[in-house]
XYZ file of N, CA and C in Angstrom:
237
model
N -18.591 -22.584 -48.022
C -19.695 -22.105 -47.208
C -19.181 -21.933 -45.778
N -19.441 -20.775 -45.202
C -18.987 -20.496 -43.848
C -20.104 -19.815 -43.068
N -20.081 -19.997 -41.747
C -21.075 -19.376 -40.885
C -20.551 -18.048 -40.371
N -21.459 -17.082 -40.352
C -21.160 -15.745 -39.863
C -22.308 -15.267 -38.993
N -22.005 -14.303 -38.135
C -23.027 -13.627 -37.343
C -23.033 -12.165 -37.753
N -24.223 -11.624 -37.975
C -24.324 -10.211 -38.314
C -24.077 -9.410 -37.040
N -22.952 -8.724 -37.011
C -22.555 -7.952 -35.838
C -23.266 -6.610 -35.796
N -23.298 -5.930 -36.943
C -23.913 -4.608 -36.975
C -24.136 -4.174 -38.414
N -24.914 -3.108 -38.548
C -25.123 -2.471 -39.846
C -24.518 -1.081 -39.714
N -23.494 -0.806 -40.507
C -22.731 0.429 -40.381
C -22.726 1.182 -41.706
N -23.467 2.291 -41.763
C -23.535 3.108 -42.983
C -23.931 2.304 -44.219
N -24.960 1.469 -44.076
C -25.461 0.691 -45.204
C -24.625 -0.536 -45.542
N -23.733 -0.916 -44.645
C -22.877 -2.096 -44.847
C -23.165 -3.099 -43.744
N -23.442 -4.349 -44.142
C -23.550 -5.425 -43.163
C -22.142 -5.812 -42.740
N -21.907 -5.861 -41.429
C -20.618 -6.278 -40.889
C -20.827 -7.647 -40.246
N -20.314 -8.678 -40.916
C -20.442 -10.051 -40.440
C -19.150 -10.474 -39.749
N -19.281 -11.251 -38.662
C -18.127 -11.834 -37.992
C -18.124 -13.330 -38.274
N -16.971 -13.831 -38.677
C -16.814 -15.254 -38.993
C -16.880 -16.052 -37.700
N -17.669 -17.115 -37.679
C -17.852 -17.897 -36.453
C -16.576 -18.606 -36.011
N -15.681 -18.922 -36.940
C -14.431 -19.608 -36.604
C -13.415 -18.663 -35.964
N -13.480 -17.390 -36.296
C -12.539 -16.387 -35.791
C -13.227 -15.030 -35.852
N -13.814 -14.609 -34.728
C -14.606 -13.378 -34.719
C -13.780 -12.125 -34.968
N -12.461 -12.269 -35.065
C -11.608 -11.145 -35.427
C -11.641 -10.877 -36.920
N -12.183 -11.820 -37.679
C -12.266 -11.669 -39.132
C -13.672 -11.219 -39.508
N -13.724 -10.147 -40.293
C -14.996 -9.574 -40.705
C -15.206 -9.736 -42.202
N -16.457 -9.782 -42.575
C -16.849 -9.755 -43.975
C -17.827 -8.600 -44.125
N -17.506 -7.669 -45.015
C -18.338 -6.491 -45.235
C -19.081 -6.639 -46.551
N -20.415 -6.539 -46.489
C -21.247 -6.686 -47.681
C -22.255 -5.543 -47.701
N -22.322 -4.804 -48.799
C -23.314 -3.720 -48.888
C -24.734 -4.259 -48.691
N -25.496 -3.566 -47.854
C -26.854 -3.998 -47.523
C -27.737 -4.107 -48.757
N -27.557 -3.199 -49.718
C -28.432 -3.199 -50.893
C -28.146 -4.349 -51.858
N -27.117 -5.151 -51.598
C -26.835 -6.312 -52.452
C -27.364 -7.609 -51.852
N -27.998 -7.516 -50.683
C -28.497 -8.696 -49.977
C -30.015 -8.749 -50.104
N -30.533 -9.918 -50.459
C -31.969 -10.089 -50.684
C -32.743 -10.479 -49.424
N -32.090 -10.432 -48.269
C -32.744 -10.774 -47.004
C -32.857 -9.536 -46.140
N -33.851 -9.519 -45.268
C -33.961 -8.476 -44.264
C -33.315 -9.024 -43.001
N -32.039 -8.743 -42.808
C -31.289 -9.289 -41.684
C -31.252 -8.301 -40.531
N -31.127 -8.858 -39.319
C -31.022 -8.042 -38.111
C -29.771 -8.453 -37.349
N -29.270 -7.524 -36.548
C -28.089 -7.817 -35.743
C -28.317 -9.076 -34.923
N -27.312 -9.943 -34.902
C -27.406 -11.196 -34.166
C -27.812 -12.376 -35.021
N -28.284 -12.133 -36.247
C -28.665 -13.237 -37.124
C -27.438 -14.067 -37.497
N -27.630 -15.368 -37.518
C -26.580 -16.292 -37.936
C -26.903 -16.728 -39.357
N -25.904 -16.655 -40.229
C -26.098 -16.956 -41.647
C -24.966 -17.829 -42.166
N -25.232 -18.491 -43.281
C -24.190 -19.162 -44.055
C -23.971 -18.329 -45.297
N -22.708 -18.093 -45.616
C -22.381 -17.269 -46.772
C -21.456 -18.048 -47.694
N -21.829 -18.068 -48.963
C -21.017 -18.682 -50.002
C -20.735 -17.626 -51.055
N -19.497 -17.553 -51.467
C -19.161 -16.599 -52.528
C -19.418 -17.252 -53.869
N -20.094 -16.522 -54.733
C -20.458 -17.013 -56.056
C -20.004 -15.955 -57.066
N -18.731 -16.007 -57.438
C -18.175 -14.988 -58.318
C -18.094 -13.670 -57.582
N -18.739 -12.640 -58.111
C -18.765 -11.328 -57.468
C -19.930 -11.185 -56.493
N -20.764 -12.201 -56.400
C -21.960 -12.177 -55.552
C -21.751 -13.052 -54.316
N -22.589 -12.830 -53.321
C -22.615 -13.678 -52.128
C -23.996 -14.294 -52.009
N -24.024 -15.605 -51.776
C -25.279 -16.300 -51.481
C -25.383 -16.396 -49.965
N -26.436 -15.821 -49.412
C -26.608 -15.768 -47.965
C -27.864 -16.532 -47.582
N -27.706 -17.470 -46.648
C -28.819 -18.255 -46.136
C -28.971 -17.960 -44.657
N -30.137 -17.458 -44.265
C -30.418 -17.197 -42.860
C -30.664 -18.523 -42.145
N -29.941 -18.755 -41.060
C -30.110 -19.966 -40.259
C -31.031 -19.625 -39.092
N -32.321 -19.695 -39.361
C -33.329 -19.239 -38.402
C -33.290 -20.017 -37.085
N -33.169 -21.336 -37.164
C -33.179 -22.150 -35.944
C -31.951 -21.859 -35.078
N -30.778 -21.774 -35.702
C -29.562 -21.467 -34.951
C -29.618 -20.069 -34.352
N -30.173 -19.126 -35.097
C -30.312 -17.763 -34.593
C -31.222 -17.739 -33.375
N -32.352 -18.433 -33.445
C -33.281 -18.456 -32.316
C -32.660 -19.152 -31.113
N -31.932 -20.257 -31.344
C -31.262 -20.955 -30.243
C -30.276 -20.028 -29.531
N -29.512 -19.273 -30.303
C -28.535 -18.356 -29.718
C -29.249 -17.260 -28.927
N -30.324 -16.722 -29.466
C -31.067 -15.683 -28.751
C -31.653 -16.229 -27.450
N -32.121 -17.469 -27.479
C -32.657 -18.094 -26.264
C -31.564 -18.273 -25.213
N -30.367 -18.690 -25.632
C -29.247 -18.870 -24.692
C -28.841 -17.535 -24.079
N -28.778 -16.492 -24.899
C -28.404 -15.167 -24.391
C -29.456 -14.668 -23.401
N -30.724 -14.856 -23.729
C -31.796 -14.434 -22.817
C -31.698 -15.168 -21.484
N -31.418 -16.464 -21.544
C -31.293 -17.254 -20.318
C -30.118 -16.757 -19.476
N -29.019 -16.411 -20.118
C -27.862 -15.896 -19.384
C -28.170 -14.543 -18.744
N -28.926 -13.721 -19.442
C -29.290 -12.417 -18.891
C -30.277 -12.538 -17.735
N -31.116 -13.551 -17.759
C -32.095 -13.767 -16.691
C -31.469 -14.406 -15.451
N -30.390 -15.136 -15.630
C -29.781 -15.868 -14.525
C -29.443 -14.979 -13.333
N -28.780 -13.830 -13.513
C -28.489 -12.989 -12.341
C -29.760 -12.449 -11.674
N -30.800 -12.212 -12.440
C -32.052 -11.710 -11.865
C -32.688 -12.741 -10.938
N -32.537 -14.015 -11.296
C -33.156 -15.087 -10.504
C -32.410 -15.365 -9.204
N -31.176 -14.891 -9.079
C -30.388 -15.128 -7.860
C -30.763 -14.176 -6.729
N -31.485 -13.112 -7.039
C -31.828 -12.116 -6.025
C -32.902 -12.621 -5.095
C-alpha cells in the first residue's frame, strides 16, 4: 500500500504521483476506478493482481488543501 496524489487527468488516464518520490508516476485508466477523484486528492493504492484498490484519504486531502490555501493567503495578508 502506497500513498499517491492525483496530479492530473490526461486523456482519460489518472496520473498519480508517488508521495515518496514525486518523479515516479502511476498511470491508471479513469474508467477502471470506482471513485470520482479530483486533482489534488490523496489516495492509498494497493495492487491486487491486474486491478488497483484505491482508497481516498479525505482527511489528508482536506488538510493539504487547507495548508495550500493558507500559503496562498499569506502574501495577501502582508499588504
